[in-house]
Amino acid sequence: MLYTEIRMMRGAALPLVLLALAGGCEVETPAPPALDIPYLSIEARDVSIPIDVVGETIGSTDVTIRARVDGFLDGIHFREGTFVDEGDLLYTIDAQPFEAKLAQANAALAQAHTDLAKSRADLERIRPLAEMRAVSEQDLDSAVANFEAAGSFVEAAKAQVELAEIEVSYTRIHAPVRGLIGLTQAEVGDFVSQSSGGLLNIVSRTDPIAVRLSIAERAYLVAARRISAEPDSVDRGSRENGPLTLILADGSIYEERGFVTKVDRTIDTDTGSLTLEAVFSNPDNILRPGMFARVRFDADRIAGAILVPQRAVNELQSAYRVFVIKPDDTVEVRQVQVGPRLG
């Protein structure tokens, strides 16, 4: 028992000795080098705070091309994705059924003219006899009624002919405006039907090009006040003086300035935004419908603003702080109130 207890004491005392020996061999560590902390000298200046709104380009005029009669598509007379002029032939639909219907309507019109001529002759023959009381008044009334009915049949037959001619004209579909035409939605041989929509294509006017965007209610108020302060540029619709800048998907700034042309009547209660349309001149047709774009409103000017890099501002529990170097080269933490972000 004694031997065991001594061994346990020795085993327990050993770490204390090692710690004592280690404590007597302390090595001085060098002080860390001074940190090279970047700083920025700032000064107050006047800045313009823009509002960027995401939008999508659309044609300033988008015309949907639809089949107005049912039939088989006979021909496509344009090249997809190119510009077409107003009046250019785009599609043809098999016209034979409609031409036959027109011929039938013309035949009915001819028959109606024949019936009218016969009723007129009958009336001219019966009227003198009625004056001589050789025939009854009832015979005269019947002749007059037949003549008037024959005239009505002629007018109805003429209307049927006009309707058939219109349907024949609908078999040749022309471009209603000059613009960029897209990919065809039907091929030669397809059956196109008016009842199912009859969508064939869309022609878009791309000069000027329009941008449709939704702007938040608060941002709209700021932008509206800014634009209303410069009514001349908007009223003239000048490319040089337009209040809007267009930023394309690659980050480049479009060289033409734009202006607002359409404003929806009401704020969308679900999103709290307002739909606008702006137009930009597009003489080289670089812009096409469906492109991503950002529209920039130069919405507000602030005099004597202090611009601080965002990475120099610390946020802690909804409070914003910056580190300021005082004249004695010491650093002071100051709480600040931040404004809108720029860039």
CSV table of C-alpha atoms in Angstrom, one decimal:
chain,number,residue,atom,x,y,z
A,1,MET,CA,0.0,0.0,0.0
A,2,LEU,CA,2.8,2.5,0.8
A,3,TYR,CA,4.7,1.7,-2.3
A,4,THR,CA,1.6,2.3,-4.4
A,5,GLU,CA,0.8,5.5,-2.7
A,6,ILE,CA,4.3,6.8,-3.3
A,7,ARG,CA,4.2,6.0,-7.0
A,8,MET,CA,0.9,7.8,-7.4
A,9,MET,CA,2.4,10.9,-5.7
A,10,ARG,CA,5.4,10.8,-7.9
A,11,GLY,CA,3.2,10.4,-10.9
A,12,ALA,CA,1.1,13.4,-9.8
A,13,ALA,CA,4.1,15.6,-9.1
A,14,LEU,CA,5.7,15.1,-12.5
A,15,PRO,CA,3.6,17.5,-14.5
A,16,LEU,CA,4.2,20.3,-12.0
A,17,VAL,CA,7.9,20.0,-12.5
A,18,LEU,CA,7.6,20.0,-16.3
A,19,LEU,CA,5.4,23.1,-16.0
A,20,ALA,CA,8.0,24.8,-13.8
A,21,LEU,CA,10.8,24.0,-16.2
A,22,ALA,CA,8.7,25.2,-19.1
A,23,GLY,CA,7.9,28.4,-17.3
A,24,GLY,CA,11.5,29.2,-16.9
A,25,CYS,CA,12.2,29.1,-20.7
A,26,GLU,CA,9.9,31.9,-22.0
A,27,VAL,CA,10.7,33.2,-25.5
A,28,GLU,CA,9.8,36.8,-26.3
A,29,THR,CA,7.5,37.0,-29.4
A,30,PRO,CA,8.0,40.0,-31.7
A,31,ALA,CA,5.2,42.7,-31.8
A,32,PRO,CA,2.9,42.4,-34.9
A,33,PRO,CA,3.6,44.8,-37.7
A,34,ALA,CA,1.5,47.9,-38.0
A,35,LEU,CA,-1.6,47.4,-40.2
A,36,ASP,CA,-1.8,49.3,-43.4
A,37,ILE,CA,-5.5,50.4,-43.3
A,38,PRO,CA,-6.8,52.1,-46.4
A,39,TYR,CA,-8.6,55.3,-45.9
A,40,LEU,CA,-10.5,57.7,-48.2
A,41,SER,CA,-10.7,61.5,-48.0
A,42,ILE,CA,-14.2,62.6,-48.9
A,43,GLU,CA,-15.9,66.0,-49.4
A,44,ALA,CA,-19.4,67.2,-50.0
A,45,ARG,CA,-20.6,67.7,-53.5
A,46,ASP,CA,-23.8,68.0,-55.5
A,47,VAL,CA,-25.0,64.7,-56.9
A,48,SER,CA,-27.9,63.4,-59.0
A,49,ILE,CA,-29.6,60.3,-57.6
A,50,PRO,CA,-31.1,58.2,-60.4
A,51,ILE,CA,-33.9,55.6,-60.2
A,52,ASP,CA,-33.3,52.5,-62.2
A,53,VAL,CA,-36.3,50.4,-63.3
A,54,VAL,CA,-36.2,47.1,-65.0
A,55,GLY,CA,-38.2,46.8,-68.2
A,56,GLU,CA,-38.7,44.9,-71.4
A,57,THR,CA,-38.6,46.3,-74.9
A,58,ILE,CA,-41.7,46.0,-77.1
A,59,GLY,CA,-42.7,47.4,-80.4
A,60,SER,CA,-44.1,50.9,-80.3
A,61,THR,CA,-46.8,49.3,-82.4
A,62,ASP,CA,-47.4,45.5,-82.2
A,63,VAL,CA,-49.9,44.2,-84.7
A,64,THR,CA,-51.1,40.6,-84.5
A,65,ILE,CA,-51.6,38.9,-87.8
A,66,ARG,CA,-54.5,36.5,-87.7
A,67,ALA,CA,-56.5,34.4,-90.2
A,68,ARG,CA,-60.0,35.9,-90.6
A,69,VAL,CA,-61.3,32.9,-92.6
A,70,ASP,CA,-61.0,29.2,-92.2
A,71,GLY,CA,-58.9,27.3,-94.7
A,72,PHE,CA,-55.6,25.7,-95.7
A,73,LEU,CA,-52.5,27.9,-95.8
A,74,ASP,CA,-51.4,28.1,-99.4
A,75,GLY,CA,-48.3,30.2,-99.2
A,76,ILE,CA,-45.9,32.3,-97.1
A,77,HIS,CA,-44.5,35.3,-99.0
A,78,PHE,CA,-41.9,36.8,-96.6
A,79,ARG,CA,-38.7,35.9,-94.9
A,80,GLU,CA,-39.0,35.5,-91.2
A,81,GLY,CA,-37.3,37.9,-88.9
A,82,THR,CA,-37.0,40.7,-91.5
A,83,PHE,CA,-38.7,44.0,-92.1
A,84,VAL,CA,-41.8,44.2,-94.2
A,85,ASP,CA,-43.5,47.2,-95.7
A,86,GLU,CA,-47.1,48.2,-95.3
A,87,GLY,CA,-49.2,46.4,-97.9
A,88,ASP,CA,-46.7,43.5,-98.5
A,89,LEU,CA,-48.3,40.1,-99.2
A,90,LEU,CA,-47.6,37.9,-96.2
A,91,TYR,CA,-49.9,34.8,-96.4
A,92,THR,CA,-52.3,33.3,-98.9
A,93,ILE,CA,-55.1,30.9,-97.9
A,94,ASP,CA,-56.8,28.5,-100.4
A,95,ALA,CA,-59.4,30.7,-102.0
A,96,GLN,CA,-61.3,28.2,-104.1
A,97,PRO,CA,-64.2,27.6,-101.6
A,98,PHE,CA,-64.6,31.4,-101.2
A,99,GLU,CA,-64.5,32.0,-104.9
A,100,ALA,CA,-67.2,29.4,-105.4
A,101,LYS,CA,-69.2,31.1,-102.7
A,102,LEU,CA,-68.8,34.4,-104.5
A,103,ALA,CA,-69.9,32.9,-107.8
A,104,GLN,CA,-73.0,31.5,-106.1
A,105,ALA,CA,-73.7,35.0,-104.6
A,106,ASN,CA,-73.4,36.6,-108.0
A,107,ALA,CA,-75.8,34.1,-109.5
A,108,ALA,CA,-78.3,34.8,-106.7
A,109,LEU,CA,-77.9,38.5,-107.4
A,110,ALA,CA,-78.6,38.0,-111.1
A,111,GLN,CA,-81.7,36.0,-110.3
A,112,ALA,CA,-82.9,38.7,-108.0
A,113,HIS,CA,-82.4,41.3,-110.7
A,114,THR,CA,-84.5,39.1,-113.0
A,115,ASP,CA,-87.3,38.8,-110.5
A,116,LEU,CA,-87.2,42.5,-110.0
A,117,ALA,CA,-87.6,43.1,-113.7
A,118,LYS,CA,-90.5,40.7,-113.9
A,119,SER,CA,-92.3,42.3,-110.9
A,120,ARG,CA,-91.7,45.7,-112.4
A,121,ALA,CA,-93.3,44.6,-115.7
A,122,ASP,CA,-96.2,43.1,-113.9
A,123,LEU,CA,-96.8,46.2,-112.0
A,124,GLU,CA,-96.6,48.4,-115.1
A,125,ARG,CA,-99.2,46.2,-116.8
A,126,ILE,CA,-101.6,45.9,-113.9
A,127,ARG,CA,-101.6,49.6,-112.8
A,128,PRO,CA,-103.4,50.9,-115.9
A,129,LEU,CA,-105.9,48.1,-115.7
A,130,ALA,CA,-106.6,49.0,-112.1
A,131,GLU,CA,-107.2,52.6,-113.1
A,132,MET,CA,-109.7,51.3,-115.6
A,133,ARG,CA,-111.1,49.0,-112.9
A,134,ALA,CA,-110.4,46.0,-115.2
A,135,VAL,CA,-108.6,44.3,-112.3
A,136,SER,CA,-109.3,44.5,-108.6
A,137,GLU,CA,-107.4,46.7,-106.1
A,138,GLN,CA,-106.2,43.5,-104.5
A,139,ASP,CA,-104.4,42.6,-107.7
A,140,LEU,CA,-102.7,46.0,-107.8
A,141,ASP,CA,-101.7,45.7,-104.1
A,142,SER,CA,-100.2,42.3,-104.8
A,143,ALA,CA,-98.2,43.6,-107.7
A,144,VAL,CA,-96.9,46.5,-105.7
A,145,ALA,CA,-95.9,44.2,-102.9
A,146,ASN,CA,-94.1,41.8,-105.2
A,147,PHE,CA,-92.2,44.6,-106.8
A,148,GLU,CA,-91.0,46.0,-103.4
A,149,ALA,CA,-90.1,42.5,-102.2
A,150,ALA,CA,-88.1,41.9,-105.4
A,151,GLY,CA,-86.2,45.1,-104.7
A,152,SER,CA,-85.4,43.9,-101.2
A,153,PHE,CA,-84.2,40.6,-102.5
A,154,VAL,CA,-81.8,42.5,-104.9
A,155,GLU,CA,-80.3,44.5,-101.9
A,156,ALA,CA,-79.9,41.3,-99.9
A,157,ALA,CA,-78.2,39.6,-102.8
A,158,LYS,CA,-75.9,42.5,-103.2
A,159,ALA,CA,-74.9,42.2,-99.5
A,160,GLN,CA,-74.2,38.5,-100.0
A,161,VAL,CA,-71.9,39.4,-102.9
A,162,GLU,CA,-70.1,42.0,-100.9
A,163,LEU,CA,-69.6,39.5,-98.0
A,164,ALA,CA,-68.3,36.9,-100.4
A,165,GLU,CA,-65.9,39.4,-101.9
A,166,ILE,CA,-64.6,40.3,-98.4
A,167,GLU,CA,-64.1,36.7,-97.6
A,168,VAL,CA,-62.1,36.2,-100.8
A,169,SER,CA,-60.0,39.2,-99.9
A,170,TYR,CA,-59.3,37.7,-96.5
A,171,THR,CA,-57.5,34.8,-98.3
A,172,ARG,CA,-54.7,37.3,-99.1
A,173,ILE,CA,-53.2,38.7,-95.9
A,174,HIS,CA,-51.1,41.8,-96.2
A,175,ALA,CA,-48.9,43.7,-93.8
A,176,PRO,CA,-51.0,46.4,-92.0
A,177,VAL,CA,-47.9,48.4,-91.0
A,178,ARG,CA,-44.2,48.6,-91.8
A,179,GLY,CA,-42.2,46.7,-89.2
A,180,LEU,CA,-40.3,43.7,-88.1
A,181,ILE,CA,-42.1,40.4,-88.6
A,182,GLY,CA,-41.4,37.4,-86.4
A,183,LEU,CA,-41.4,33.6,-86.9
A,184,THR,CA,-44.5,32.2,-88.5
A,185,GLN,CA,-46.9,30.3,-86.3
A,186,ALA,CA,-48.3,28.2,-89.2
A,187,GLU,CA,-46.7,26.4,-92.2
A,188,VAL,CA,-47.9,25.8,-95.7
A,189,GLY,CA,-50.6,23.1,-95.7
A,190,ASP,CA,-51.7,23.8,-92.1
A,191,PHE,CA,-55.4,24.4,-91.5
A,192,VAL,CA,-55.9,27.8,-90.0
A,193,SER,CA,-59.2,28.6,-88.2
A,194,GLN,CA,-60.6,31.9,-87.1
A,195,SER,CA,-62.5,30.2,-84.3
A,196,SER,CA,-59.3,28.9,-82.7
A,197,GLY,CA,-57.6,32.3,-82.8
A,198,GLY,CA,-55.9,32.0,-86.2
A,199,LEU,CA,-52.6,33.5,-85.0
A,200,LEU,CA,-50.1,33.6,-87.8
A,201,ASN,CA,-47.5,36.2,-86.8
A,202,ILE,CA,-46.8,39.6,-85.2
A,203,VAL,CA,-45.4,42.7,-86.9
A,204,SER,CA,-43.7,45.2,-84.6
A,205,ARG,CA,-42.8,48.8,-85.4
A,206,THR,CA,-39.3,49.1,-83.9
A,207,ASP,CA,-38.4,52.8,-84.6
A,208,PRO,CA,-39.1,54.1,-82.2
A,209,ILE,CA,-38.9,51.2,-79.8
A,210,ALA,CA,-40.9,51.1,-76.6
A,211,VAL,CA,-40.0,49.9,-73.1
A,212,ARG,CA,-42.7,48.7,-70.8
A,213,LEU,CA,-41.8,48.8,-67.1
A,214,SER,CA,-43.3,48.8,-63.6
A,215,ILE,CA,-42.1,51.4,-61.2
A,216,ALA,CA,-42.8,51.4,-57.4
A,217,GLU,CA,-45.2,53.9,-56.1
A,218,ARG,CA,-42.7,55.8,-54.1
A,219,ALA,CA,-40.2,55.9,-56.9
A,220,TYR,CA,-42.9,57.0,-59.3
A,221,LEU,CA,-43.7,60.0,-57.1
A,222,VAL,CA,-40.1,61.1,-57.1
A,223,ALA,CA,-39.7,60.6,-60.8
A,224,ALA,CA,-42.9,62.3,-61.6
A,225,ARG,CA,-41.9,65.4,-59.7
A,226,ARG,CA,-38.5,65.4,-61.4
A,227,ILE,CA,-40.0,65.1,-64.9
A,228,SER,CA,-42.8,67.6,-64.3
A,229,ALA,CA,-40.1,70.1,-63.3
A,230,GLU,CA,-38.7,69.9,-66.9
A,231,PRO,CA,-41.9,69.7,-69.0
A,232,ASP,CA,-40.2,71.1,-72.2
A,233,SER,CA,-38.0,68.1,-72.8
A,234,VAL,CA,-41.0,65.7,-72.4
A,235,ASP,CA,-43.4,67.8,-74.5
A,236,ARG,CA,-40.9,68.1,-77.4
A,237,GLY,CA,-40.1,64.4,-77.2
A,238,SER,CA,-36.5,65.3,-78.2
A,239,ARG,CA,-34.0,62.5,-78.4
A,240,GLU,CA,-31.3,64.8,-77.1
A,241,ASN,CA,-33.3,66.2,-74.2
A,242,GLY,CA,-35.3,63.2,-73.1
A,243,PRO,CA,-35.2,62.6,-69.3
A,244,LEU,CA,-34.6,58.8,-69.6
A,245,THR,CA,-31.5,56.7,-70.1
A,246,LEU,CA,-31.6,53.2,-71.4
A,247,ILE,CA,-29.1,50.6,-70.1
A,248,LEU,CA,-28.8,47.4,-72.1
A,249,ALA,CA,-28.3,43.8,-71.0
A,250,ASP,CA,-24.5,44.1,-71.5
A,251,GLY,CA,-24.3,47.1,-69.3
A,252,SER,CA,-23.8,49.6,-72.1
A,253,ILE,CA,-25.7,52.8,-72.2
A,254,TYR,CA,-27.8,53.3,-75.2
A,255,GLU,CA,-26.9,56.5,-77.1
A,256,GLU,CA,-30.5,57.7,-77.6
A,257,ARG,CA,-32.5,59.4,-74.8
A,258,GLY,CA,-36.1,58.6,-74.2
A,259,PHE,CA,-39.3,59.9,-72.7
A,260,VAL,CA,-42.5,58.5,-71.2
A,261,THR,CA,-45.5,58.2,-73.5
A,262,LYS,CA,-48.0,56.1,-71.6
A,263,VAL,CA,-48.9,55.8,-67.9
A,264,ASP,CA,-51.5,53.4,-66.6
A,265,ARG,CA,-54.5,54.9,-64.8
A,266,THR,CA,-54.1,53.1,-61.5
A,267,ILE,CA,-51.5,51.6,-59.1
A,268,ASP,CA,-51.6,47.8,-59.0
A,269,THR,CA,-52.7,47.1,-55.5
A,270,ASP,CA,-51.1,43.6,-55.4
A,271,THR,CA,-47.6,44.9,-56.3
A,272,GLY,CA,-47.8,48.5,-55.4
A,273,SER,CA,-46.4,49.5,-58.8
A,274,LEU,CA,-47.4,51.5,-61.8
A,275,THR,CA,-47.0,50.4,-65.4
A,276,LEU,CA,-45.3,52.9,-67.7
A,277,GLU,CA,-44.2,52.9,-71.4
A,278,ALA,CA,-41.3,54.9,-72.6
A,279,VAL,CA,-40.0,55.2,-76.2
A,280,PHE,CA,-36.5,55.5,-77.6
A,281,SER,CA,-35.5,56.3,-81.1
A,282,ASN,CA,-34.1,53.2,-82.8
A,283,PRO,CA,-32.9,54.4,-86.3
A,284,ASP,CA,-30.4,51.5,-86.8
A,285,ASN,CA,-32.9,48.9,-85.5
A,286,ILE,CA,-30.4,47.6,-83.0
A,287,LEU,CA,-33.1,47.1,-80.4
A,288,ARG,CA,-35.7,44.4,-80.9
A,289,PRO,CA,-38.8,43.5,-78.9
A,290,GLY,CA,-38.3,41.2,-75.9
A,291,MET,CA,-34.9,42.6,-74.8
A,292,PHE,CA,-34.0,43.1,-71.2
A,293,ALA,CA,-33.4,46.8,-70.4
A,294,ARG,CA,-33.1,49.1,-67.4
A,295,VAL,CA,-34.5,52.6,-67.7
A,296,ARG,CA,-32.8,55.3,-65.6
A,297,PHE,CA,-34.7,58.3,-64.3
A,298,ASP,CA,-32.5,61.2,-63.2
A,299,ALA,CA,-34.9,61.6,-60.4
A,300,ASP,CA,-33.4,63.7,-57.6
A,301,ARG,CA,-30.5,66.1,-57.0
A,302,ILE,CA,-28.9,66.5,-53.6
A,303,ALA,CA,-26.8,69.5,-52.8
A,304,GLY,CA,-23.8,68.9,-50.6
A,305,ALA,CA,-24.1,65.2,-50.4
A,306,ILE,CA,-21.4,63.1,-48.8
A,307,LEU,CA,-20.6,59.9,-50.7
A,308,VAL,CA,-19.1,57.0,-48.7
A,309,PRO,CA,-18.2,53.6,-50.1
A,310,GLN,CA,-20.8,51.0,-49.0
A,311,ARG,CA,-18.0,48.7,-47.7
A,312,ALA,CA,-17.0,51.5,-45.3
A,313,VAL,CA,-20.4,51.5,-43.6
A,314,ASN,CA,-21.1,49.0,-40.8
A,315,GLU,CA,-24.6,48.1,-39.8
A,316,LEU,CA,-25.4,46.9,-36.3
A,317,GLN,CA,-28.9,46.5,-35.1
A,318,SER,CA,-30.3,48.8,-37.8
A,319,ALA,CA,-27.8,51.5,-36.9
A,320,TYR,CA,-25.1,52.5,-39.4
A,321,ARG,CA,-21.6,53.5,-38.3
A,322,VAL,CA,-18.4,54.7,-40.0
A,323,PHE,CA,-14.8,55.1,-38.7
A,324,VAL,CA,-13.5,58.6,-39.0
A,325,ILE,CA,-9.9,59.6,-38.6
A,326,LYS,CA,-9.6,62.7,-36.4
A,327,PRO,CA,-6.9,65.4,-36.8
A,328,ASP,CA,-4.8,63.7,-34.1
A,329,ASP,CA,-4.7,60.5,-36.2
A,330,THR,CA,-6.9,58.6,-33.8
A,331,VAL,CA,-10.1,56.8,-35.0
A,332,GLU,CA,-13.5,57.7,-33.9
A,333,VAL,CA,-16.7,55.7,-34.5
A,334,ARG,CA,-19.6,57.8,-35.6
A,335,GLN,CA,-23.2,56.9,-36.1
A,336,VAL,CA,-24.6,58.1,-39.4
A,337,GLN,CA,-27.9,58.2,-41.2
A,338,VAL,CA,-27.6,56.8,-44.7
A,339,GLY,CA,-29.5,57.9,-47.8
A,340,PRO,CA,-30.0,56.3,-51.2
A,341,ARG,CA,-27.4,54.2,-52.9
A,342,LEU,CA,-25.6,55.5,-56.0
A,343,GLY,CA,-23.7,53.2,-58.2
